[in-house]
Amino acid sequence: MTEHPSYGDGLAVVTVTYFPGETLEKFLDTLDKATDRDVQVVVADNDSTDDALDKAARRDNVKLLRIGENVGYGTAANLGVAELDDSYGWVAVVNPDVEWEPGSIDALLEVAERWPRGGAFGPLIHDLDGTVYPSARLLPSFGRGIGHAAFGKIWPGNPWTRQYRQETGTPVERTAGWLSGSCQLFRREAFDSVDGFDTRYFMYFEDVDLGDRLTRAGWLNVYAPSASVMHIGGHSTSQTSEKMLRVHHESAYRYLADRHRGLLWKPVMLAVKAGLALRLKLETRRK
């Protein structure tokens, strides 16, 4: 673990952009009503050419970080957080296609006061039509993972998917294995204690991996439905392209392989790799 300094009580928001379009302006407009506190925004951009970026940078509280290449979500988020000085002890890492409900960040901070070992806090996330997305889940085990992967599309109500997604009716404040990466508030001390997102994940599973590593480091992932945001882009990143499907399956394999090492696991992981390759083939055939 890297030694990190103590942090102040300042609040920052880091958003990772890649051709964000008009959603970025709405993101920033609604952010103004999400908290009564001063907030520093870092827009970490993965090589976009949108006019939206220059427009956002004209705001007093926005810093534009042009990375110059598409380095992926987790790496860009880390670079954005690294732009902040030690006075910022609270950092929200959020997709730019999120719209904040009034008071939502302040509600997250209120929850954080009740959970001193909370490292990450996730709000209730809903779609445009009000559908609540299951954004606080168990960590994927082999049993749950295989059942969810095999039956999730053709039998959405299967027991493995329901258990994994932790859909329990009325949302309640609780701990979770991991929280959706589309909107999380981090205690900076916790985020930096595990060196942020694992940069080997270009996209997908970086939030699952971070939730697991925070837990292993003694922190808690806390679901805070008293705070609410709307995810305009839907509750999952589009996987219409074959490239993104491939990245998704590669990330799933990396997550499991990292946690099941050694000779005894080799045949199991070979089977997992073959199964994921077959699933990818079937998925791309449907496109």
PDB file of C-alpha atoms in Angstrom:
ATOM      1  CA  MET A   1       0.000   0.000   0.000  1.00  0.00           C
ATOM      2  CA  THR A   2       1.150   3.505  -0.802  1.00  0.00           C
ATOM      3  CA  GLU A   3       1.307   5.950   2.095  1.00  0.00           C
ATOM      4  CA  HIS A   4      -1.100   8.841   1.574  1.00  0.00           C
ATOM      5  CA  PRO A   5      -1.440  12.144   3.429  1.00  0.00           C
ATOM      6  CA  SER A   6      -4.456  13.148   5.464  1.00  0.00           C
ATOM      7  CA  TYR A   7      -7.114  14.971   3.476  1.00  0.00           C
ATOM      8  CA  GLY A   8      -9.280  17.984   4.086  1.00  0.00           C
ATOM      9  CA  ASP A   9     -13.062  18.137   3.880  1.00  0.00           C
ATOM     10  CA  GLY A  10     -13.293  19.573   0.369  1.00  0.00           C
ATOM     11  CA  LEU A  11     -15.676  18.108  -2.217  1.00  0.00           C
ATOM     12  CA  ALA A  12     -14.802  17.292  -5.818  1.00  0.00           C
ATOM     13  CA  VAL A  13     -16.515  15.566  -8.728  1.00  0.00           C
ATOM     14  CA  VAL A  14     -14.584  13.720 -11.424  1.00  0.00           C
ATOM     15  CA  THR A  15     -16.356  12.779 -14.636  1.00  0.00           C
ATOM     16  CA  VAL A  16     -14.809  10.790 -17.479  1.00  0.00           C
ATOM     17  CA  THR A  17     -15.891  11.927 -20.937  1.00  0.00           C
ATOM     18  CA  TYR A  18     -15.718  10.491 -24.425  1.00  0.00           C
ATOM     19  CA  PHE A  19     -17.776  12.607 -26.842  1.00  0.00           C
ATOM     20  CA  PRO A  20     -20.305  13.486 -24.111  1.00  0.00           C
ATOM     21  CA  GLY A  21     -22.445  15.807 -26.264  1.00  0.00           C
ATOM     22  CA  GLU A  22     -25.218  17.798 -24.621  1.00  0.00           C
ATOM     23  CA  THR A  23     -25.416  15.481 -21.597  1.00  0.00           C
ATOM     24  CA  LEU A  24     -22.376  17.168 -20.026  1.00  0.00           C
ATOM     25  CA  GLU A  25     -24.116  20.542 -19.747  1.00  0.00           C
ATOM     26  CA  LYS A  26     -27.154  18.956 -18.082  1.00  0.00           C
ATOM     27  CA  PHE A  27     -24.816  17.058 -15.751  1.00  0.00           C
ATOM     28  CA  LEU A  28     -23.175  20.314 -14.655  1.00  0.00           C
ATOM     29  CA  ASP A  29     -26.454  22.253 -14.427  1.00  0.00           C
ATOM     30  CA  THR A  30     -28.057  19.669 -12.128  1.00  0.00           C
ATOM     31  CA  LEU A  31     -24.856  19.381 -10.084  1.00  0.00           C
ATOM     32  CA  ASP A  32     -25.382  22.994  -8.971  1.00  0.00           C
ATOM     33  CA  LYS A  33     -28.463  21.850  -7.013  1.00  0.00           C
ATOM     34  CA  ALA A  34     -27.002  18.569  -5.742  1.00  0.00           C
ATOM     35  CA  THR A  35     -25.080  20.199  -2.891  1.00  0.00           C
ATOM     36  CA  ASP A  36     -24.921  23.427  -0.926  1.00  0.00           C
ATOM     37  CA  ARG A  37     -21.157  23.053  -0.694  1.00  0.00           C
ATOM     38  CA  ASP A  38     -18.523  24.419  -3.057  1.00  0.00           C
ATOM     39  CA  VAL A  39     -17.518  21.708  -5.489  1.00  0.00           C
ATOM     40  CA  GLN A  40     -14.507  21.388  -7.789  1.00  0.00           C
ATOM     41  CA  VAL A  41     -15.214  19.500 -11.020  1.00  0.00           C
ATOM     42  CA  VAL A  42     -12.557  17.701 -13.048  1.00  0.00           C
ATOM     43  CA  VAL A  43     -13.575  16.626 -16.554  1.00  0.00           C
ATOM     44  CA  ALA A  44     -11.127  13.866 -17.510  1.00  0.00           C
ATOM     45  CA  ASP A  45     -11.505  13.540 -21.266  1.00  0.00           C
ATOM     46  CA  ASN A  46     -10.551  10.487 -23.304  1.00  0.00           C
ATOM     47  CA  ASP A  47      -9.676  12.303 -26.559  1.00  0.00           C
ATOM     48  CA  SER A  48     -13.044  13.839 -27.492  1.00  0.00           C
ATOM     49  CA  THR A  49     -13.446  16.727 -29.931  1.00  0.00           C
ATOM     50  CA  ASP A  50     -16.829  17.926 -28.627  1.00  0.00           C
ATOM     51  CA  ASP A  51     -17.631  21.626 -28.334  1.00  0.00           C
ATOM     52  CA  ALA A  52     -19.241  20.578 -25.047  1.00  0.00           C
ATOM     53  CA  LEU A  53     -15.802  20.324 -23.441  1.00  0.00           C
ATOM     54  CA  ASP A  54     -14.769  23.931 -24.149  1.00  0.00           C
ATOM     55  CA  LYS A  55     -18.195  25.112 -23.023  1.00  0.00           C
ATOM     56  CA  ALA A  56     -17.855  23.194 -19.748  1.00  0.00           C
ATOM     57  CA  ALA A  57     -14.328  24.509 -19.178  1.00  0.00           C
ATOM     58  CA  ARG A  58     -15.650  28.085 -19.179  1.00  0.00           C
ATOM     59  CA  ARG A  59     -17.421  27.414 -15.883  1.00  0.00           C
ATOM     60  CA  ASP A  60     -15.553  28.738 -12.842  1.00  0.00           C
ATOM     61  CA  ASN A  61     -15.505  25.435 -10.951  1.00  0.00           C
ATOM     62  CA  VAL A  62     -14.566  23.158 -13.873  1.00  0.00           C
ATOM     63  CA  LYS A  63     -11.076  21.983 -14.745  1.00  0.00           C
ATOM     64  CA  LEU A  64     -10.681  20.248 -18.112  1.00  0.00           C
ATOM     65  CA  LEU A  65      -8.054  17.516 -18.248  1.00  0.00           C
ATOM     66  CA  ARG A  66      -7.378  16.520 -21.865  1.00  0.00           C
ATOM     67  CA  ILE A  67      -5.715  13.113 -21.689  1.00  0.00           C
ATOM     68  CA  GLY A  68      -5.067  12.984 -25.440  1.00  0.00           C
ATOM     69  CA  GLU A  69      -5.982   9.333 -25.964  1.00  0.00           C
ATOM     70  CA  ASN A  70      -8.690   6.904 -24.909  1.00  0.00           C
ATOM     71  CA  VAL A  71      -7.176   5.261 -21.847  1.00  0.00           C
ATOM     72  CA  GLY A  72     -10.420   3.731 -20.573  1.00  0.00           C
ATOM     73  CA  TYR A  73     -12.725   4.636 -17.713  1.00  0.00           C
ATOM     74  CA  GLY A  74     -10.742   3.626 -14.630  1.00  0.00           C
ATOM     75  CA  THR A  75      -7.422   5.075 -15.777  1.00  0.00           C
ATOM     76  CA  ALA A  76      -9.056   8.376 -16.732  1.00  0.00           C
ATOM     77  CA  ALA A  77     -10.863   8.524 -13.379  1.00  0.00           C
ATOM     78  CA  ASN A  78      -7.576   7.964 -11.541  1.00  0.00           C
ATOM     79  CA  LEU A  79      -5.915  10.755 -13.536  1.00  0.00           C
ATOM     80  CA  GLY A  80      -8.815  13.042 -12.714  1.00  0.00           C
ATOM     81  CA  VAL A  81      -8.566  12.330  -8.980  1.00  0.00           C
ATOM     82  CA  ALA A  82      -4.793  12.868  -9.142  1.00  0.00           C
ATOM     83  CA  GLU A  83      -5.444  16.466 -10.283  1.00  0.00           C
ATOM     84  CA  LEU A  84      -6.905  17.264  -6.858  1.00  0.00           C
ATOM     85  CA  ASP A  85      -4.828  18.569  -3.976  1.00  0.00           C
ATOM     86  CA  ASP A  86      -5.012  17.167  -0.443  1.00  0.00           C
ATOM     87  CA  SER A  87      -7.752  19.572   0.627  1.00  0.00           C
ATOM     88  CA  TYR A  88     -10.303  17.365  -1.180  1.00  0.00           C
ATOM     89  CA  GLY A  89     -11.317  14.501   1.072  1.00  0.00           C
ATOM     90  CA  TRP A  90     -14.507  13.598  -0.806  1.00  0.00           C
ATOM     91  CA  VAL A  91     -14.556  12.695  -4.486  1.00  0.00           C
ATOM     92  CA  ALA A  92     -17.546  11.619  -6.549  1.00  0.00           C
ATOM     93  CA  VAL A  93     -16.637   9.687  -9.701  1.00  0.00           C
ATOM     94  CA  VAL A  94     -19.598   9.900 -12.042  1.00  0.00           C
ATOM     95  CA  ASN A  95     -20.623   9.268 -15.648  1.00  0.00           C
ATOM     96  CA  PRO A  96     -21.391  12.491 -17.548  1.00  0.00           C
ATOM     97  CA  ASP A  97     -24.815  11.182 -18.621  1.00  0.00           C
ATOM     98  CA  VAL A  98     -26.066  11.308 -15.038  1.00  0.00           C
ATOM     99  CA  GLU A  99     -28.508  13.985 -13.878  1.00  0.00           C
ATOM    100  CA  TRP A 100     -28.367  14.850 -10.177  1.00  0.00           C
ATOM    101  CA  GLU A 101     -31.499  15.067  -8.071  1.00  0.00           C
ATOM    102  CA  PRO A 102     -31.580  18.167  -5.827  1.00  0.00           C
ATOM    103  CA  GLY A 103     -29.582  17.572  -2.620  1.00  0.00           C
ATOM    104  CA  SER A 104     -28.295  14.181  -3.765  1.00  0.00           C
ATOM    105  CA  ILE A 105     -24.624  14.758  -2.920  1.00  0.00           C
ATOM    106  CA  ASP A 106     -25.496  16.281   0.440  1.00  0.00           C
ATOM    107  CA  ALA A 107     -27.635  13.194   1.139  1.00  0.00           C
ATOM    108  CA  LEU A 108     -24.646  10.955   0.339  1.00  0.00           C
ATOM    109  CA  LEU A 109     -22.453  12.973   2.691  1.00  0.00           C
ATOM    110  CA  GLU A 110     -25.054  12.620   5.451  1.00  0.00           C
ATOM    111  CA  VAL A 111     -24.962   8.841   5.021  1.00  0.00           C
ATOM    112  CA  ALA A 112     -21.152   8.930   5.098  1.00  0.00           C
ATOM    113  CA  GLU A 113     -21.279  10.510   8.555  1.00  0.00           C
ATOM    114  CA  ARG A 114     -23.160   7.432   9.803  1.00  0.00           C
ATOM    115  CA  TRP A 115     -20.626   5.008   8.291  1.00  0.00           C
ATOM    116  CA  PRO A 116     -17.103   6.016   9.396  1.00  0.00           C
ATOM    117  CA  ARG A 117     -15.661   2.895   7.737  1.00  0.00           C
ATOM    118  CA  GLY A 118     -17.562   3.558   4.547  1.00  0.00           C
ATOM    119  CA  GLY A 119     -15.161   3.970   1.655  1.00  0.00           C
ATOM    120  CA  ALA A 120     -17.663   4.200  -1.209  1.00  0.00           C
ATOM    121  CA  PHE A 121     -21.266   5.389  -1.244  1.00  0.00           C
ATOM    122  CA  GLY A 122     -23.722   4.767  -4.045  1.00  0.00           C
ATOM    123  CA  PRO A 123     -27.068   6.501  -4.566  1.00  0.00           C
ATOM    124  CA  LEU A 124     -30.282   5.042  -5.896  1.00  0.00           C
ATOM    125  CA  ILE A 125     -29.965   5.119  -9.687  1.00  0.00           C
ATOM    126  CA  HIS A 126     -33.041   5.255 -11.882  1.00  0.00           C
ATOM    127  CA  ASP A 127     -33.784   5.529 -15.593  1.00  0.00           C
ATOM    128  CA  LEU A 128     -35.824   8.181 -17.379  1.00  0.00           C
ATOM    129  CA  ASP A 129     -38.992   6.167 -16.806  1.00  0.00           C
ATOM    130  CA  GLY A 130     -38.280   5.868 -13.078  1.00  0.00           C
ATOM    131  CA  THR A 131     -37.168   2.223 -13.188  1.00  0.00           C
ATOM    132  CA  VAL A 132     -34.702   1.588 -10.360  1.00  0.00           C
ATOM    133  CA  TYR A 133     -31.448  -0.009 -11.453  1.00  0.00           C
ATOM    134  CA  PRO A 134     -29.965  -2.649  -9.089  1.00  0.00           C
ATOM    135  CA  SER A 135     -26.746  -0.723  -8.493  1.00  0.00           C
ATOM    136  CA  ALA A 136     -25.644  -2.364  -5.204  1.00  0.00           C
ATOM    137  CA  ARG A 137     -24.776  -6.020  -5.703  1.00  0.00           C
ATOM    138  CA  LEU A 138     -22.998  -9.023  -4.280  1.00  0.00           C
ATOM    139  CA  LEU A 139     -19.550  -9.837  -5.590  1.00  0.00           C
ATOM    140  CA  PRO A 140     -19.756 -12.411  -8.399  1.00  0.00           C
ATOM    141  CA  SER A 141     -18.867 -15.921  -7.218  1.00  0.00           C
ATOM    142  CA  PHE A 142     -18.406 -18.862  -9.568  1.00  0.00           C
ATOM    143  CA  GLY A 143     -21.875 -20.213  -8.850  1.00  0.00           C
ATOM    144  CA  ARG A 144     -23.684 -16.890  -9.122  1.00  0.00           C
ATOM    145  CA  GLY A 145     -21.514 -15.743 -11.988  1.00  0.00           C
ATOM    146  CA  ILE A 146     -22.021 -18.815 -14.145  1.00  0.00           C
ATOM    147  CA  GLY A 147     -25.749 -18.966 -13.429  1.00  0.00           C
ATOM    148  CA  HIS A 148     -26.168 -15.259 -14.196  1.00  0.00           C
ATOM    149  CA  ALA A 149     -24.057 -15.473 -17.365  1.00  0.00           C
ATOM    150  CA  ALA A 150     -25.808 -18.564 -18.643  1.00  0.00           C
ATOM    151  CA  PHE A 151     -29.415 -17.633 -17.891  1.00  0.00           C
ATOM    152  CA  GLY A 152     -29.478 -13.848 -17.377  1.00  0.00           C
ATOM    153  CA  LYS A 153     -30.608 -13.042 -20.923  1.00  0.00           C
ATOM    154  CA  ILE A 154     -33.046 -15.921 -21.519  1.00  0.00           C
ATOM    155  CA  TRP A 155     -34.414 -16.240 -17.951  1.00  0.00           C
ATOM    156  CA  PRO A 156     -34.053 -12.837 -16.239  1.00  0.00           C
ATOM    157  CA  GLY A 157     -35.802 -13.996 -13.072  1.00  0.00           C
ATOM    158  CA  ASN A 158     -33.468 -16.929 -12.430  1.00  0.00           C
ATOM    159  CA  PRO A 159     -32.313 -17.318  -8.795  1.00  0.00           C
ATOM    160  CA  TRP A 160     -28.622 -16.685  -9.548  1.00  0.00           C
ATOM    161  CA  THR A 161     -29.337 -13.348 -11.246  1.00  0.00           C
ATOM    162  CA  ARG A 162     -31.784 -12.259  -8.534  1.00  0.00           C
ATOM    163  CA  GLN A 163     -29.282 -13.084  -5.802  1.00  0.00           C
ATOM    164  CA  TYR A 164     -26.388 -11.391  -7.621  1.00  0.00           C
ATOM    165  CA  ARG A 165     -28.369  -8.222  -8.435  1.00  0.00           C
ATOM    166  CA  GLN A 166     -29.696  -8.015  -4.850  1.00  0.00           C
ATOM    167  CA  GLU A 167     -33.136  -6.808  -5.905  1.00  0.00           C
ATOM    168  CA  THR A 168     -34.934  -6.869  -2.576  1.00  0.00           C
ATOM    169  CA  GLY A 169     -38.035  -4.754  -3.112  1.00  0.00           C
ATOM    170  CA  THR A 170     -37.940  -1.415  -1.313  1.00  0.00           C
ATOM    171  CA  PRO A 171     -34.355  -0.045  -1.424  1.00  0.00           C
ATOM    172  CA  VAL A 172     -32.781   0.273   2.015  1.00  0.00           C
ATOM    173  CA  GLU A 173     -29.487   1.672   3.274  1.00  0.00           C
ATOM    174  CA  ARG A 174     -27.059  -1.246   3.539  1.00  0.00           C
ATOM    175  CA  THR A 175     -23.621  -2.530   2.672  1.00  0.00           C
ATOM    176  CA  ALA A 176     -22.924  -4.203  -0.668  1.00  0.00           C
ATOM    177  CA  GLY A 177     -20.165  -6.151  -2.347  1.00  0.00           C
ATOM    178  CA  TRP A 178     -19.812  -3.450  -4.987  1.00  0.00           C
ATOM    179  CA  LEU A 179     -21.573  -0.347  -6.288  1.00  0.00           C
ATOM    180  CA  SER A 180     -22.268   0.802  -9.816  1.00  0.00           C
ATOM    181  CA  GLY A 181     -19.394   2.810 -11.251  1.00  0.00           C
ATOM    182  CA  SER A 182     -21.805   5.225 -12.923  1.00  0.00           C
ATOM    183  CA  CYS A 183     -22.064   7.232  -9.686  1.00  0.00           C
ATOM    184  CA  GLN A 184     -20.074   6.767  -6.483  1.00  0.00           C
ATOM    185  CA  LEU A 185     -18.919   9.092  -3.739  1.00  0.00           C
ATOM    186  CA  PHE A 186     -15.547   8.043  -2.352  1.00  0.00           C
ATOM    187  CA  ARG A 187     -13.835   8.852   0.883  1.00  0.00           C
ATOM    188  CA  ARG A 188     -10.545   9.996  -0.639  1.00  0.00           C
ATOM    189  CA  GLU A 189      -8.569   8.186   2.051  1.00  0.00           C
ATOM    190  CA  ALA A 190     -10.210   4.905   1.056  1.00  0.00           C
ATOM    191  CA  PHE A 191      -9.896   5.444  -2.704  1.00  0.00           C
ATOM    192  CA  ASP A 192      -6.212   6.286  -2.492  1.00  0.00           C
ATOM    193  CA  SER A 193      -5.469   3.522   0.039  1.00  0.00           C
ATOM    194  CA  VAL A 194      -6.106   0.952  -2.723  1.00  0.00           C
ATOM    195  CA  ASP A 195      -4.615   3.184  -5.448  1.00  0.00           C
ATOM    196  CA  GLY A 196      -7.978   3.779  -7.090  1.00  0.00           C
ATOM    197  CA  PHE A 197      -9.212   1.793 -10.071  1.00  0.00           C
ATOM    198  CA  ASP A 198      -7.105  -1.039 -11.478  1.00  0.00           C
ATOM    199  CA  THR A 199      -5.818   0.391 -14.764  1.00  0.00           C
ATOM    200  CA  ARG A 200      -5.725  -3.036 -16.433  1.00  0.00           C
ATOM    201  CA  TYR A 201      -9.482  -2.794 -16.854  1.00  0.00           C
ATOM    202  CA  PHE A 202     -10.196  -0.658 -19.925  1.00  0.00           C
ATOM    203  CA  MET A 203     -13.921  -0.849 -19.259  1.00  0.00           C
ATOM    204  CA  TYR A 204     -16.361  -3.050 -17.320  1.00  0.00           C
ATOM    205  CA  PHE A 205     -15.691  -4.779 -13.984  1.00  0.00           C
ATOM    206  CA  GLU A 206     -13.449  -1.939 -12.798  1.00  0.00           C
ATOM    207  CA  ASP A 207     -16.181  -1.045 -10.310  1.00  0.00           C
ATOM    208  CA  VAL A 208     -16.616  -4.680  -9.212  1.00  0.00           C
ATOM    209  CA  ASP A 209     -12.867  -5.023  -8.726  1.00  0.00           C
ATOM    210  CA  LEU A 210     -12.625  -1.760  -6.778  1.00  0.00           C
ATOM    211  CA  GLY A 211     -15.515  -2.725  -4.507  1.00  0.00           C
ATOM    212  CA  ASP A 212     -13.784  -6.015  -3.703  1.00  0.00           C
ATOM    213  CA  ARG A 213     -10.417  -4.398  -3.027  1.00  0.00           C
ATOM    214  CA  LEU A 214     -11.968  -1.748  -0.784  1.00  0.00           C
ATOM    215  CA  THR A 215     -13.629  -4.507   1.233  1.00  0.00           C
ATOM    216  CA  ARG A 216     -10.357  -6.438   1.518  1.00  0.00           C
ATOM    217  CA  ALA A 217      -8.693  -3.253   2.776  1.00  0.00           C
ATOM    218  CA  GLY A 218     -11.257  -2.942   5.572  1.00  0.00           C
ATOM    219  CA  TRP A 219     -13.614  -0.391   4.002  1.00  0.00           C
ATOM    220  CA  LEU A 220     -17.346  -0.714   3.351  1.00  0.00           C
ATOM    221  CA  ASN A 221     -19.353  -0.154   0.168  1.00  0.00           C
ATOM    222  CA  VAL A 222     -22.574   1.522   1.301  1.00  0.00           C
ATOM    223  CA  TYR A 223     -25.777   1.755  -0.721  1.00  0.00           C
ATOM    224  CA  ALA A 224     -27.503   5.049   0.104  1.00  0.00           C
ATOM    225  CA  PRO A 225     -30.959   5.213  -1.530  1.00  0.00           C
ATOM    226  CA  SER A 226     -31.805   8.393   0.373  1.00  0.00           C
ATOM    227  CA  ALA A 227     -29.740   9.991  -2.426  1.00  0.00           C
ATOM    228  CA  SER A 228     -31.002   9.644  -5.982  1.00  0.00           C
ATOM    229  CA  VAL A 229     -29.712  10.296  -9.509  1.00  0.00           C
ATOM    230  CA  MET A 230     -31.020   9.631 -12.993  1.00  0.00           C
ATOM    231  CA  HIS A 231     -28.843   7.840 -15.535  1.00  0.00           C
ATOM    232  CA  ILE A 232     -29.823   9.209 -18.938  1.00  0.00           C
ATOM    233  CA  GLY A 233     -27.815   6.731 -20.964  1.00  0.00           C
ATOM    234  CA  GLY A 234     -29.686   3.780 -19.514  1.00  0.00           C
ATOM    235  CA  HIS A 235     -28.394   1.590 -16.724  1.00  0.00           C
ATOM    236  CA  SER A 236     -25.634  -0.071 -18.705  1.00  0.00           C
ATOM    237  CA  THR A 237     -23.115   1.147 -21.224  1.00  0.00           C
ATOM    238  CA  SER A 238     -24.059   0.212 -24.744  1.00  0.00           C
ATOM    239  CA  GLN A 239     -22.520  -3.039 -25.811  1.00  0.00           C
ATOM    240  CA  THR A 240     -23.699  -2.923 -29.413  1.00  0.00           C
ATOM    241  CA  SER A 241     -20.228  -3.110 -30.880  1.00  0.00           C
ATOM    242  CA  GLU A 242     -18.308  -6.346 -31.092  1.00  0.00           C
ATOM    243  CA  LYS A 243     -15.260  -4.579 -29.637  1.00  0.00           C
ATOM    244  CA  MET A 244     -17.105  -3.607 -26.452  1.00  0.00           C
ATOM    245  CA  LEU A 245     -18.529  -7.111 -26.085  1.00  0.00           C
ATOM    246  CA  ARG A 246     -15.012  -8.500 -26.332  1.00  0.00           C
ATOM    247  CA  VAL A 247     -13.747  -6.003 -23.739  1.00  0.00           C
ATOM    248  CA  HIS A 248     -16.594  -6.982 -21.410  1.00  0.00           C
ATOM    249  CA  HIS A 249     -15.694 -10.681 -21.588  1.00  0.00           C
ATOM    250  CA  GLU A 250     -11.967  -9.960 -21.188  1.00  0.00           C
ATOM    251  CA  SER A 251     -12.677  -7.946 -18.052  1.00  0.00           C
ATOM    252  CA  ALA A 252     -14.900 -10.705 -16.634  1.00  0.00           C
ATOM    253  CA  TYR A 253     -12.101 -13.229 -17.142  1.00  0.00           C
ATOM    254  CA  ARG A 254      -9.468 -10.918 -15.606  1.00  0.00           C
ATOM    255  CA  TYR A 255     -11.600 -10.405 -12.504  1.00  0.00           C
ATOM    256  CA  LEU A 256     -12.011 -14.148 -11.910  1.00  0.00           C
ATOM    257  CA  ALA A 257      -8.446 -15.067 -12.904  1.00  0.00           C
ATOM    258  CA  ASP A 258      -6.982 -12.551 -10.443  1.00  0.00           C
ATOM    259  CA  ARG A 259      -8.888 -14.223  -7.610  1.00  0.00           C
ATOM    260  CA  HIS A 260      -8.343 -17.871  -8.563  1.00  0.00           C
ATOM    261  CA  ARG A 261      -4.637 -18.413  -9.056  1.00  0.00           C
ATOM    262  CA  GLY A 262      -2.465 -21.496  -8.822  1.00  0.00           C
ATOM    263  CA  LEU A 263      -2.215 -24.917 -10.444  1.00  0.00           C
ATOM    264  CA  LEU A 264      -5.451 -26.263  -8.950  1.00  0.00           C
ATOM    265  CA  TRP A 265      -7.445 -23.465 -10.535  1.00  0.00           C
ATOM    266  CA  LYS A 266      -5.825 -23.698 -13.984  1.00  0.00           C
ATOM    267  CA  PRO A 267      -8.236 -26.264 -15.474  1.00  0.00           C
ATOM    268  CA  VAL A 268     -11.205 -24.375 -14.031  1.00  0.00           C
ATOM    269  CA  MET A 269      -9.998 -21.089 -15.497  1.00  0.00           C
ATOM    270  CA  LEU A 270      -9.389 -22.748 -18.875  1.00  0.00           C
ATOM    271  CA  ALA A 271     -13.001 -23.892 -18.816  1.00  0.00           C
ATOM    272  CA  VAL A 272     -14.143 -20.383 -17.852  1.00  0.00           C
ATOM    273  CA  LYS A 273     -12.126 -18.883 -20.719  1.00  0.00           C
ATOM    274  CA  ALA A 274     -13.662 -21.356 -23.175  1.00  0.00           C
ATOM    275  CA  GLY A 275     -17.146 -20.660 -21.836  1.00  0.00           C
ATOM    276  CA  LEU A 276     -16.701 -16.889 -22.138  1.00  0.00           C
ATOM    277  CA  ALA A 277     -15.345 -17.287 -25.674  1.00  0.00           C
ATOM    278  CA  LEU A 278     -18.422 -19.336 -26.633  1.00  0.00           C
ATOM    279  CA  ARG A 279     -20.737 -16.794 -25.019  1.00  0.00           C
ATOM    280  CA  LEU A 280     -18.991 -13.966 -26.905  1.00  0.00           C
ATOM    281  CA  LYS A 281     -19.401 -15.872 -30.174  1.00  0.00           C
ATOM    282  CA  LEU A 282     -23.119 -16.356 -29.527  1.00  0.00           C
ATOM    283  CA  GLU A 283     -23.602 -12.719 -28.494  1.00  0.00           C
ATOM    284  CA  THR A 284     -21.822 -11.290 -31.553  1.00  0.00           C
ATOM    285  CA  ARG A 285     -23.773 -13.625 -33.820  1.00  0.00           C
ATOM    286  CA  ARG A 286     -26.986 -12.013 -32.572  1.00  0.00           C
ATOM    287  CA  LYS A 287     -25.796  -8.530 -33.497  1.00  0.00           C
TER     288      LYS A 287
END
